[in-house]
GROMACS .gro file of C-alpha atoms in nm:
model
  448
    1UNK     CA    1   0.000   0.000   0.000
    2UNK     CA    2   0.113   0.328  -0.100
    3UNK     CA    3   0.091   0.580   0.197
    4UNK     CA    4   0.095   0.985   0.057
    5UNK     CA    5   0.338   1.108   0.346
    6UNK     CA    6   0.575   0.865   0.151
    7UNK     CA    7   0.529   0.985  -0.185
    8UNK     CA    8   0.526   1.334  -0.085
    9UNK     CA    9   0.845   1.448  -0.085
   10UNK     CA   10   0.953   1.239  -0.365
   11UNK     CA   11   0.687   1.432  -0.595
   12UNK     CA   12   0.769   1.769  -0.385
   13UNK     CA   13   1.103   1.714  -0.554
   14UNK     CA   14   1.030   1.644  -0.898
   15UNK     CA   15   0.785   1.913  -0.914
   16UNK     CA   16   1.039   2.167  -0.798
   17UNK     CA   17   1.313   2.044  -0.981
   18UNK     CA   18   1.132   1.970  -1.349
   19UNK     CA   19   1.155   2.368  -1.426
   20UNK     CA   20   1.501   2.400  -1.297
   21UNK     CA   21   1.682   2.127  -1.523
   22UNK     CA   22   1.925   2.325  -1.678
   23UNK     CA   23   1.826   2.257  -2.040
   24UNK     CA   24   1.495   2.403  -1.977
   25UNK     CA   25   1.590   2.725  -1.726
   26UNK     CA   26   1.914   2.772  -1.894
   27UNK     CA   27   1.972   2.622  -2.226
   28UNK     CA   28   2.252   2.876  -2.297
   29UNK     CA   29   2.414   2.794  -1.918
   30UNK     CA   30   2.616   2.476  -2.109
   31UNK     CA   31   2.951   2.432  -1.925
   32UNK     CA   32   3.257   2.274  -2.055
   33UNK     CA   33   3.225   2.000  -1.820
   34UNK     CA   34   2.897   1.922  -1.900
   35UNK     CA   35   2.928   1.958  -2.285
   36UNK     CA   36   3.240   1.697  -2.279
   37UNK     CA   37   3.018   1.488  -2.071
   38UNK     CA   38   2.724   1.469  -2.284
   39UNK     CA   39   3.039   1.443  -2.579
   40UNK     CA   40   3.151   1.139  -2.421
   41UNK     CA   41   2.793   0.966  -2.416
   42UNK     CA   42   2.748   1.045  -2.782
   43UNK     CA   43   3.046   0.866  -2.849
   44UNK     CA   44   2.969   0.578  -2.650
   45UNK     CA   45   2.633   0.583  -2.843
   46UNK     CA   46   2.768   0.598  -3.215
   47UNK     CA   47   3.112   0.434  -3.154
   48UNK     CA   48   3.112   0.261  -2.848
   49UNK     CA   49   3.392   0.475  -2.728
   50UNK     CA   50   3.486   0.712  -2.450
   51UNK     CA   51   3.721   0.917  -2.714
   52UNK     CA   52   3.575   1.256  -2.775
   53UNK     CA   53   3.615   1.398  -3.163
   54UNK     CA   54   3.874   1.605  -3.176
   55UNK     CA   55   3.659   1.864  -3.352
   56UNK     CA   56   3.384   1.909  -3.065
   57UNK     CA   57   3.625   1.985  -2.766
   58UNK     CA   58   3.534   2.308  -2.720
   59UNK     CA   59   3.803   2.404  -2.439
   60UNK     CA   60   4.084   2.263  -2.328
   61UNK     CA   61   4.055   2.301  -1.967
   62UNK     CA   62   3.741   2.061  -1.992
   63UNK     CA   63   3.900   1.759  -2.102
   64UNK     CA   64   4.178   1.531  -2.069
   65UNK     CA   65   4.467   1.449  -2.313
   66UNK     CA   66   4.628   1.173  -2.297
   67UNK     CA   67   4.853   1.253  -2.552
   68UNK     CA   68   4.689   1.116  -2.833
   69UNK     CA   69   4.295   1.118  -2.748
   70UNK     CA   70   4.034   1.354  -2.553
   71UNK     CA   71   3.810   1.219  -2.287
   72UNK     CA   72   3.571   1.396  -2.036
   73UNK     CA   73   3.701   1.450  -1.736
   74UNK     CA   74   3.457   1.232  -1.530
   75UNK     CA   75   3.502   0.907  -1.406
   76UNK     CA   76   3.474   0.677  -1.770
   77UNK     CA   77   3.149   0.472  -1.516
   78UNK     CA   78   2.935   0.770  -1.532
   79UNK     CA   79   2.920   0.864  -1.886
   80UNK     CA   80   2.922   0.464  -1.979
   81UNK     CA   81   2.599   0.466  -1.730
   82UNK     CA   82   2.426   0.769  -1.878
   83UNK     CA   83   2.493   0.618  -2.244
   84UNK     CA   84   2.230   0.351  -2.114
   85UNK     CA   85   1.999   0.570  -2.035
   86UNK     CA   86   2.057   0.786  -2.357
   87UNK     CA   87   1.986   0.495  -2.554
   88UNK     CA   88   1.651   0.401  -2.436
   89UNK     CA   89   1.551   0.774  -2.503
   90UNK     CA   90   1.680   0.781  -2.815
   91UNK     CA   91   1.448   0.436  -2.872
   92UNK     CA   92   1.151   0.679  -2.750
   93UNK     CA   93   1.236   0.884  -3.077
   94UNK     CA   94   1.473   1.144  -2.922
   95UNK     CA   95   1.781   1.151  -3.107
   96UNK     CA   96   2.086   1.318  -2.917
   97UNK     CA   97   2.216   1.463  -3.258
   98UNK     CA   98   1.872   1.626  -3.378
   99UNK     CA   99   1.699   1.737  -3.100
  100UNK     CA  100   2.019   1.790  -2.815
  101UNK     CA  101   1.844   1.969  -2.594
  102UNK     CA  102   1.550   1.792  -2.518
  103UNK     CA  103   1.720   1.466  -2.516
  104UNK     CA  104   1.975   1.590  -2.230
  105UNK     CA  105   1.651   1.785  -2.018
  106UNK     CA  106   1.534   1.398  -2.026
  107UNK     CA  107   1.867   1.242  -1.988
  108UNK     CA  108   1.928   1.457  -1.675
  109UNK     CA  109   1.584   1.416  -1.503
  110UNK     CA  110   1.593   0.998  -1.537
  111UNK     CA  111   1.969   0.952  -1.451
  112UNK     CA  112   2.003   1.218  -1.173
  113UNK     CA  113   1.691   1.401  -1.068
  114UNK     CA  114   1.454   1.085  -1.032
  115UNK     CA  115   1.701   0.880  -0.823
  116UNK     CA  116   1.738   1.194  -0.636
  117UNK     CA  117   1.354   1.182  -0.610
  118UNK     CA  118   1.315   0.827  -0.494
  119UNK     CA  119   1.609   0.821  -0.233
  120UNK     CA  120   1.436   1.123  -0.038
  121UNK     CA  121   1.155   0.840  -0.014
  122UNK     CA  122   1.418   0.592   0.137
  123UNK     CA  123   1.511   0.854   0.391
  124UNK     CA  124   1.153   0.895   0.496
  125UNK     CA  125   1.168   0.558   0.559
  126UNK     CA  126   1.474   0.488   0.727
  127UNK     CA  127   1.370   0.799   0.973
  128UNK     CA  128   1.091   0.527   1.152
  129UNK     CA  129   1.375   0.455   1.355
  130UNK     CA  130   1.288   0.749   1.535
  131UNK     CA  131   0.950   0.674   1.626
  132UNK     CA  132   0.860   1.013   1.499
  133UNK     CA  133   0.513   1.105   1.318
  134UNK     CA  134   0.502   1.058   0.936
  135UNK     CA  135   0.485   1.425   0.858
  136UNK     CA  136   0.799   1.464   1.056
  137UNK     CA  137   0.942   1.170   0.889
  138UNK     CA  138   0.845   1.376   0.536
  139UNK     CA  139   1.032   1.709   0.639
  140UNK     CA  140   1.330   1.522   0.759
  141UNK     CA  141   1.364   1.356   0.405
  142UNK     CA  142   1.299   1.727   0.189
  143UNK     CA  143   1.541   1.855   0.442
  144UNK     CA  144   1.824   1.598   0.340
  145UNK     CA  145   1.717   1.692  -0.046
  146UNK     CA  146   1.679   2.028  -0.007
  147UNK     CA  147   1.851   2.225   0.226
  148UNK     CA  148   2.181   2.023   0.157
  149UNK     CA  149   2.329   2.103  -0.169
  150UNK     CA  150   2.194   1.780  -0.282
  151UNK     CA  151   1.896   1.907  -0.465
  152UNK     CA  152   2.149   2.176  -0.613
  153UNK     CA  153   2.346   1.904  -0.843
  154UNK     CA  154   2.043   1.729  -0.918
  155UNK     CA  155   1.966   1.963  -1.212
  156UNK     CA  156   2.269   1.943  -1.389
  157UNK     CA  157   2.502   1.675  -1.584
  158UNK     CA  158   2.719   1.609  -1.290
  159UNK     CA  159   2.746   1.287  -1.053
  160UNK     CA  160   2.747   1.392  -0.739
  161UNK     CA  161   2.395   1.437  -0.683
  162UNK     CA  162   2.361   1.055  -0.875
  163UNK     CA  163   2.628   0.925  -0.589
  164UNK     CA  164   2.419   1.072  -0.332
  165UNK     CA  165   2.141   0.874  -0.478
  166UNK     CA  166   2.329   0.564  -0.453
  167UNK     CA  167   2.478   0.591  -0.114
  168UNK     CA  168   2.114   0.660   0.017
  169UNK     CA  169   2.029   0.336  -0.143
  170UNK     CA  170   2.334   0.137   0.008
  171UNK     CA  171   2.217   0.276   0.364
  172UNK     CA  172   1.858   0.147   0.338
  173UNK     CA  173   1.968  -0.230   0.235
  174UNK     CA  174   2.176  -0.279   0.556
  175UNK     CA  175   1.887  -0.068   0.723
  176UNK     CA  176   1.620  -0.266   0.582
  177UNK     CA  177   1.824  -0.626   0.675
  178UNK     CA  178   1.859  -0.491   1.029
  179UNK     CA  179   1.480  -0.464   1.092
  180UNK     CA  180   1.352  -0.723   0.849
  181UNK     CA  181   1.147  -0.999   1.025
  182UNK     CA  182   1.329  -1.296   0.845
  183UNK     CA  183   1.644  -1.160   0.784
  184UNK     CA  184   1.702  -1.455   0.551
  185UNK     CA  185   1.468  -1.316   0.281
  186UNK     CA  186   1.571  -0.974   0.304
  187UNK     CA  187   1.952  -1.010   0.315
  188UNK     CA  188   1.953  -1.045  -0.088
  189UNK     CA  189   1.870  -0.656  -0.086
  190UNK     CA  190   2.265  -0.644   0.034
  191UNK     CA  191   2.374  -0.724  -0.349
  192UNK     CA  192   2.152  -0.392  -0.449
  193UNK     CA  193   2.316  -0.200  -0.149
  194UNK     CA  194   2.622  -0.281  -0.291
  195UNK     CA  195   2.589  -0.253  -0.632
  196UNK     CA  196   2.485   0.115  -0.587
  197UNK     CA  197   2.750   0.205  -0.347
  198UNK     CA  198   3.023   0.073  -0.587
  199UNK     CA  199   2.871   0.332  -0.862
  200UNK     CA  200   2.883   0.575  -0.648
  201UNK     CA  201   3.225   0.512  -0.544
  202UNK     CA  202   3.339   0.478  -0.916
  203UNK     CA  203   3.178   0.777  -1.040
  204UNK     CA  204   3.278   1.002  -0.713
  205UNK     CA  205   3.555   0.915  -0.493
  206UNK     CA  206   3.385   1.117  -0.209
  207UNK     CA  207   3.112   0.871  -0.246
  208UNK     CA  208   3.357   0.579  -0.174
  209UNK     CA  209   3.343   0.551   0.223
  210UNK     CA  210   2.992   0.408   0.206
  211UNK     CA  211   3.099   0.105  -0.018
  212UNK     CA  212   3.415   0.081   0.241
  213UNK     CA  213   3.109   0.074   0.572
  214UNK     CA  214   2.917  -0.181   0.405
  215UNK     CA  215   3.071  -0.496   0.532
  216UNK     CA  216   3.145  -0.342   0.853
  217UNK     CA  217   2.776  -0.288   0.923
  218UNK     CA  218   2.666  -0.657   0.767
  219UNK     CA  219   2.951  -0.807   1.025
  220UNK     CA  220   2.812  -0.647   1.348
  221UNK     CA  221   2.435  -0.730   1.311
  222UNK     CA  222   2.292  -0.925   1.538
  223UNK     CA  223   2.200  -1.182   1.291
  224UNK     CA  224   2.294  -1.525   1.310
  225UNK     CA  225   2.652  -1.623   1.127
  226UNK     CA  226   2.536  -1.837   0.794
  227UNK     CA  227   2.327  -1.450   0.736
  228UNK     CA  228   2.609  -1.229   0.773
  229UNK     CA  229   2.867  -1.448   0.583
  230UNK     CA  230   2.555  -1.479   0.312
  231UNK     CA  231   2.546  -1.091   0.333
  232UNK     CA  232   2.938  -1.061   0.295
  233UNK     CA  233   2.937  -1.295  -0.017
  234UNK     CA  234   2.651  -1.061  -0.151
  235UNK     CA  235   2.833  -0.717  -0.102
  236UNK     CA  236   3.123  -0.832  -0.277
  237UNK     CA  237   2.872  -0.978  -0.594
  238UNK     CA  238   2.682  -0.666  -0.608
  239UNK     CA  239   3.009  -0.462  -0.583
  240UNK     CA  240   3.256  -0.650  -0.915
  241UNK     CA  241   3.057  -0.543  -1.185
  242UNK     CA  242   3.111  -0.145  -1.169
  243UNK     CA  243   3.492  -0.186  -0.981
  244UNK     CA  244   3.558  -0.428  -1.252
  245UNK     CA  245   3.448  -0.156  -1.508
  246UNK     CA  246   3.588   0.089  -1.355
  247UNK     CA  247   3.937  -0.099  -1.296
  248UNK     CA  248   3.861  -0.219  -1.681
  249UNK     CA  249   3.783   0.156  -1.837
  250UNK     CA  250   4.016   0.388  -1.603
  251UNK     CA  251   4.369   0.234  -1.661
  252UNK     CA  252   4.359   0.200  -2.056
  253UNK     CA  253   4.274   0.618  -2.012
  254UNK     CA  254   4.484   0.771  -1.711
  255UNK     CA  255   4.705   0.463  -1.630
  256UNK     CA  256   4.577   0.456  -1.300
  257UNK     CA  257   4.265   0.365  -1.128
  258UNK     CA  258   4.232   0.765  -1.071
  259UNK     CA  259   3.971   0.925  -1.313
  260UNK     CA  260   4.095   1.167  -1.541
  261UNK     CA  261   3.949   1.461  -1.303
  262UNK     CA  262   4.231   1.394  -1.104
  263UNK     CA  263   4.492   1.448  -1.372
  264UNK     CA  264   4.333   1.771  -1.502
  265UNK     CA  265   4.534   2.106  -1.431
  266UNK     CA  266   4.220   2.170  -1.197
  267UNK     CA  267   4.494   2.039  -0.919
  268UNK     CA  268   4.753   2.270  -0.846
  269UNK     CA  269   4.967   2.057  -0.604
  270UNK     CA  270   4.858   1.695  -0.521
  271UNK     CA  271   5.133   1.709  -0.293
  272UNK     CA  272   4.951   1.748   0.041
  273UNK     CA  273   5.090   2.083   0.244
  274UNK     CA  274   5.123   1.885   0.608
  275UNK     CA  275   5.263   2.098   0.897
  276UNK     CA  276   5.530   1.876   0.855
  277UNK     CA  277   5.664   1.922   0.551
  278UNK     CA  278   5.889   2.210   0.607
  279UNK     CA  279   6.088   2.375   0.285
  280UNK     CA  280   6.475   2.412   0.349
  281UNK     CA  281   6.483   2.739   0.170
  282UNK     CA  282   6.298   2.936   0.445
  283UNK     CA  283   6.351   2.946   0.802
  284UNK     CA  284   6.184   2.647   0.991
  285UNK     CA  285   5.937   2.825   1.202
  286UNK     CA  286   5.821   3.082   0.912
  287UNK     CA  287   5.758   2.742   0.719
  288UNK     CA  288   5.556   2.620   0.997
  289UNK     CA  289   5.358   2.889   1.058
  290UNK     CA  290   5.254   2.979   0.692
  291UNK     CA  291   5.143   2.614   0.711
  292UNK     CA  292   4.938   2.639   0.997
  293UNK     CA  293   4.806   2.950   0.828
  294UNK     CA  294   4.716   2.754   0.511
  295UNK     CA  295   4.526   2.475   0.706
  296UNK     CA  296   4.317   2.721   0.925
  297UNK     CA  297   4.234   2.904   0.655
  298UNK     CA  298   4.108   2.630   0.452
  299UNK     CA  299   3.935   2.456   0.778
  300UNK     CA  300   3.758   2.801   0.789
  301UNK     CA  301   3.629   2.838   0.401
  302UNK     CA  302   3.516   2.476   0.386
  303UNK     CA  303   3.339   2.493   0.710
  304UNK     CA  304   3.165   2.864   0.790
  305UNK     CA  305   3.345   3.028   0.455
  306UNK     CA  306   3.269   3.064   0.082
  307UNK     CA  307   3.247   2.643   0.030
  308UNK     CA  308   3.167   2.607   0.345
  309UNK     CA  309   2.894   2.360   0.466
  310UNK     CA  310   2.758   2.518   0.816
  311UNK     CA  311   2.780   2.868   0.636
  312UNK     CA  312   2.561   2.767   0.374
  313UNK     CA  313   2.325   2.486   0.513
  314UNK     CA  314   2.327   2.586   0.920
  315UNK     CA  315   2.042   2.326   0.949
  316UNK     CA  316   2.367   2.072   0.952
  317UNK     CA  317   2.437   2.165   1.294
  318UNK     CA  318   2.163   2.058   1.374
  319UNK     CA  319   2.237   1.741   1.221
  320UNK     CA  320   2.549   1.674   1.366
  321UNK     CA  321   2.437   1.708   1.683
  322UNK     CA  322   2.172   1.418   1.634
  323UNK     CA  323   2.453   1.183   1.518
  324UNK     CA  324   2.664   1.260   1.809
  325UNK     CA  325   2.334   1.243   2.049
  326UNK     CA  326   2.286   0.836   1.836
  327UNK     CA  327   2.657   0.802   1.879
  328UNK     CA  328   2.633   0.832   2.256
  329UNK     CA  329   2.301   0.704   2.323
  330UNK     CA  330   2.138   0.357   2.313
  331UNK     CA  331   2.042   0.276   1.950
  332UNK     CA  332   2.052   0.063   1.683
  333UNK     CA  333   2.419  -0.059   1.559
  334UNK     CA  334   2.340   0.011   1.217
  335UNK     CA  335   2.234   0.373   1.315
  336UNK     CA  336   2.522   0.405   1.500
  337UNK     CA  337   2.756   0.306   1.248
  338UNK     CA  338   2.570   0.482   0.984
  339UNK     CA  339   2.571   0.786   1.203
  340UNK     CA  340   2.968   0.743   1.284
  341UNK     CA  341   3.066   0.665   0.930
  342UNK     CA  342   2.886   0.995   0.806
  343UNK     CA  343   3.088   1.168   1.075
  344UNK     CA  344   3.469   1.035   1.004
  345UNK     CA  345   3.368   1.081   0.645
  346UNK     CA  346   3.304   1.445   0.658
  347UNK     CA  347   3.629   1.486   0.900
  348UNK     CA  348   3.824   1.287   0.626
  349UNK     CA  349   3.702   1.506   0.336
  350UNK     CA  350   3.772   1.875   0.575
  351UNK     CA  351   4.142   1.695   0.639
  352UNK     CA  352   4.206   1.614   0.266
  353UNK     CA  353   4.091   1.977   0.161
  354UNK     CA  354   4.295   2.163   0.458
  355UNK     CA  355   4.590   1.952   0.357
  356UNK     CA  356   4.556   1.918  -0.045
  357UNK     CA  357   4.616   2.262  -0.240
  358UNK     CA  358   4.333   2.287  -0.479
  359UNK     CA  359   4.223   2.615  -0.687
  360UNK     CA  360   3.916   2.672  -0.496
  361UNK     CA  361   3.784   2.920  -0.751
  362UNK     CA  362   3.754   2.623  -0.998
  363UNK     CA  363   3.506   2.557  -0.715
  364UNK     CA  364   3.132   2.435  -0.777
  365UNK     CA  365   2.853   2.603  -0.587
  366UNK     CA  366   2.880   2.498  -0.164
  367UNK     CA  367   3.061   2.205  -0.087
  368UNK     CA  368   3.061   1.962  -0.442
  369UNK     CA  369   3.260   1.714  -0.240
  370UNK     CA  370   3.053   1.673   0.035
  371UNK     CA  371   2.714   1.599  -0.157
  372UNK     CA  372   2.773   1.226  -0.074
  373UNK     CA  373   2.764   1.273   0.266
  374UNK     CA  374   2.554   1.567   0.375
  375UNK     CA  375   2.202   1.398   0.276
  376UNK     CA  376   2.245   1.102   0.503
  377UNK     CA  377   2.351   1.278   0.799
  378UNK     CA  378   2.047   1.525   0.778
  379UNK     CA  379   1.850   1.168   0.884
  380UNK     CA  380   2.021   1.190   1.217
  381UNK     CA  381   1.881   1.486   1.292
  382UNK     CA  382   1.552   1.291   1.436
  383UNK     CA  383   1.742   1.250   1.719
  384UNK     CA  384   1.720   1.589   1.805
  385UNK     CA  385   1.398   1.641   1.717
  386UNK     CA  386   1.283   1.358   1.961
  387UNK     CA  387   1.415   1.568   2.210
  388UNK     CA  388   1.218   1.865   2.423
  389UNK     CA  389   1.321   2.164   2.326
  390UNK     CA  390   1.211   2.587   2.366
  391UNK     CA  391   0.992   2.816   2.157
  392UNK     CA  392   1.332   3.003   2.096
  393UNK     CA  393   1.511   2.694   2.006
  394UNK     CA  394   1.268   2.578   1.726
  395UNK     CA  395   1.288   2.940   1.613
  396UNK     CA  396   1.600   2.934   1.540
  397UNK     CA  397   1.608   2.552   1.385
  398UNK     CA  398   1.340   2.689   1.191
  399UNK     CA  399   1.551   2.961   1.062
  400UNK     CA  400   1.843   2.777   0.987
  401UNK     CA  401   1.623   2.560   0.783
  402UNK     CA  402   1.459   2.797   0.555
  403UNK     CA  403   1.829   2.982   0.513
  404UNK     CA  404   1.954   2.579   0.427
  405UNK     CA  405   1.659   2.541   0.199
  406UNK     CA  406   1.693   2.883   0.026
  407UNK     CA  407   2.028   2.830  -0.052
  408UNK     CA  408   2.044   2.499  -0.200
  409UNK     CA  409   1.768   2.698  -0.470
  410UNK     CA  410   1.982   2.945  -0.513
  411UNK     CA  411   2.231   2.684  -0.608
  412UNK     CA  412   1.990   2.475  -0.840
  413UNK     CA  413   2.024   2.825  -1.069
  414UNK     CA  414   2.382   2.729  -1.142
  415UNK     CA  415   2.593   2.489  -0.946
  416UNK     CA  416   2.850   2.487  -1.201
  417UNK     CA  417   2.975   2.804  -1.378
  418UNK     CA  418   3.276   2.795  -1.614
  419UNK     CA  419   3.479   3.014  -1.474
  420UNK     CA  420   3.352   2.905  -1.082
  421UNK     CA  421   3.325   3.052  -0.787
  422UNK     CA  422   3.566   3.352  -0.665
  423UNK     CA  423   3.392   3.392  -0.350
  424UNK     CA  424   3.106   3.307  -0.152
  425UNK     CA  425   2.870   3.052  -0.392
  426UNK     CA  426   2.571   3.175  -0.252
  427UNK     CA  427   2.586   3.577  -0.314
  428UNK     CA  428   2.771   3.511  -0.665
  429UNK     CA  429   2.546   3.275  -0.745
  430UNK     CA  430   2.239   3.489  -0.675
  431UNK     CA  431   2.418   3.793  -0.885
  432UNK     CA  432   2.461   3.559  -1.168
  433UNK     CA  433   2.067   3.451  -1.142
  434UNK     CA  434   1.961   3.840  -1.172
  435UNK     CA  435   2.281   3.958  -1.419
  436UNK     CA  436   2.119   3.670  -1.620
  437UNK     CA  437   1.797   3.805  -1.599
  438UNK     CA  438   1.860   4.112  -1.701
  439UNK     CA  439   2.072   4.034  -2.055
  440UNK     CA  440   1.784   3.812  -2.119
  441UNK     CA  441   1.545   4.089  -2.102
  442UNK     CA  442   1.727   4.311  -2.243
  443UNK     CA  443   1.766   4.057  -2.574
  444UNK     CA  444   1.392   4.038  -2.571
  445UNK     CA  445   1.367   4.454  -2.558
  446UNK     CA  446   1.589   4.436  -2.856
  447UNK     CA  447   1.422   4.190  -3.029
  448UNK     CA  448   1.106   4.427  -3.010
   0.00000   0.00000   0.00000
């Protein structure tokens, strides 16, 4: 049976985010990326290959070169997984060659905006484990869409809002085993869990620490031996097929198992600048200082600053504080490692951008490498909410909410600019919405 409170914030989401594909609101808004991207699934298409014609590469800086041949610079899984989808439109009649834009509004909203759609139904779900009422249950699971950057990439030809998706998905198969009445019938929902993690991983490394959680979670339940080994055997089945493509694809491109992304000039140093690597040319404690002045200044834009994630979506505090309040109370071990897996993921991805010298201004809108991770931890949040709280308090969680939600809009306008961000996403990104606006209405003035 089909309850509305679970279908509402799936069709909240596709409602909201139909008119803000970026093929219909901004048809002219075609990045680099992007282009290459949808370059690389025609090829796939019409020549069952990643290499990108020579004559189509529009800019350099959008690509890779290996010396001989141009590729997109995604992961070689994503575009190979949106060729699929491609193709069945393209059986509906909707050629990618004669009618582009139309095919990529469609390609978008079935390989990124529905399974955005449908996991913010898996998170209403998974909230029951907070005994909370469904309409609760509902805002928690728009919340973890909307008012996390999620909703923001889920509009364009990217894959982080698509790993999101997936990592959702993983969750609620060891989430669903843990409370299923015969575990035995519901552990084969493992090989699905894992499946989608592995894309996820493969077509965003930031996605990757749910796929490394799995069988950590499926070894702790408190489910008899034969049904965890069974579940073990089925994470690593669901998991081959897209780390064998991926292993197959990325090599024979980069040489490596890293996608071409991180081979692309967007890098300015992958050496990472830790306090203790000290350079013999200056004096040791002006070397150690300017390094502790690199890393607090990146701890500060990635966390309250122009990408940061509590300066843009404050509703996260929130957040974290219900997975620290699961973390030290008495519930579920799959919540709890859920909740403390989110955590060390986010602390892993603040280290690695404090200690990896990147061009921030090549920057997408908020915090692009955090989309895997944000969405899930909003679900934690029910902790607090189960919790008594002041007129003043809910106020302000209110607040922080509508600023979260506003924002992640704002960034559904144009998450992905060509020449990026140069300061804080949110007020550029609202300047580019009305600067926009106004050339277009000035064309139409013309035009009259």
């Amino acid at each position: 049976m089909v309850r509305p409170w679970s279908i509402a914030g799936p069709v909240l989401v596709l409602l909201l985010a139909s008119p803000l594909i970026r093929p219909l609101f901004s048809p002219a808004s075609l990045t680099p990326r992007e282009a290459m991207t949808l370059e690389a699934v025609r090829s796939v298409l019409r020549h069952h290959s990643l290499e990108i014609d020579p004559r189509r590469v529009t800019q350099a800086e959008a690509v890779y070169f290996d010396g001989q041949h141009f590729f997109s610079l995604d992961a070689p899984v994503f575009p190979v997984i949106l060729s699929g989808i491609s193709w069945l439109i393209e059986r509906g009649g909707i050629l990618i060659d004669e009618n582009a834009v139309l095919h990529e509004y469609l390609l978008i909203l079935f390989a990124i905006t529905l399974p955005t759609a449908m996991s913010c139904g898996l998170i209403y779900r998974m909230a029951r484990s907070f005994e909370l009422q469904r309409w609760w249950r509902m805002m928690i699971a728009l919340a973890a869409v909307l008012a996390t950057g999620w909703f923001s990439y889920a509009v364009v030809l990217m894959p982080q809002a698509l790993s999101a998706a997936m990592v959702v998905v993983a969750a609620a198969s060891v989430w669903h085993l843990s409370n299923a009445k015969n575990p035995m019938l519901a552990v084969g929902w493992l090989a699905i869990g894992a499946f989608c993690a592995s894309v996820a991983a493969v077509i965003d490394f930031n996605a990757a620490w749910m796929l490394l959680l799995m069988p950590i979670i499926v070894l702790v339940l408190k489910l008899p031996w034969r049904v965890r080994w069974m579940g073990m055997l089925l994470v690593i089945a669901g998991a081959a097929a897209p780390i064998t493509l991926h292993a197959t694809l990325t090599p024979a491109i980069t040489g490596d198992l890293l996608p071409p992304r991180y081979h692309a000039s967007e890098l300015v140093s992958q050496v990472p600048m830790l306090l203790g690597q000290i350079d013999d040319s200056e004096p040791v404690d002006a070397s150690i200082w300017i390094g502790i002045g690199r890393v607090l200044n990146r701890a500060i834009v990635f966390t309250i600053g122009d990408h940061g994630i509590f300066s843009h979506f404050p509703v996260l505090v929130i957040a974290m504080t219900g997975a620290l309040m699961v973390l030290h109370r008495h519930w579920g071990r799959v919540l709890k490692f859920l909740a403390g897996g989110v955590v060390v993921a986010i602390a892993v991805q603040l280290i690695v951008r404090m200690t990896i010298r990147v061009d921030m201004t090549h920057l997408s809108f908020a915090a692009p490498g955090m989309v895997a991770m944000l969405p899930l931890l909003v679900l934690f949040s029910g902790a607090w909410i189960r919790r008594s709280h002041g007129g003043l308090v809910w106020t302000v969680a209110g607040i922080a909410l509508g600023v979260s939600v506003m924002v992640t809009l704002i960034g559904a306008t144009g998450p992905a600019p060509a020449d990026g961000f140069s300061r804080y996403t949110a007020a550029e990104a609202v300047e580019r919405l009305f600067s926009r606006n106004s050339e277009a209405r000035s064309v139409v003035a013309k035009s009259r």
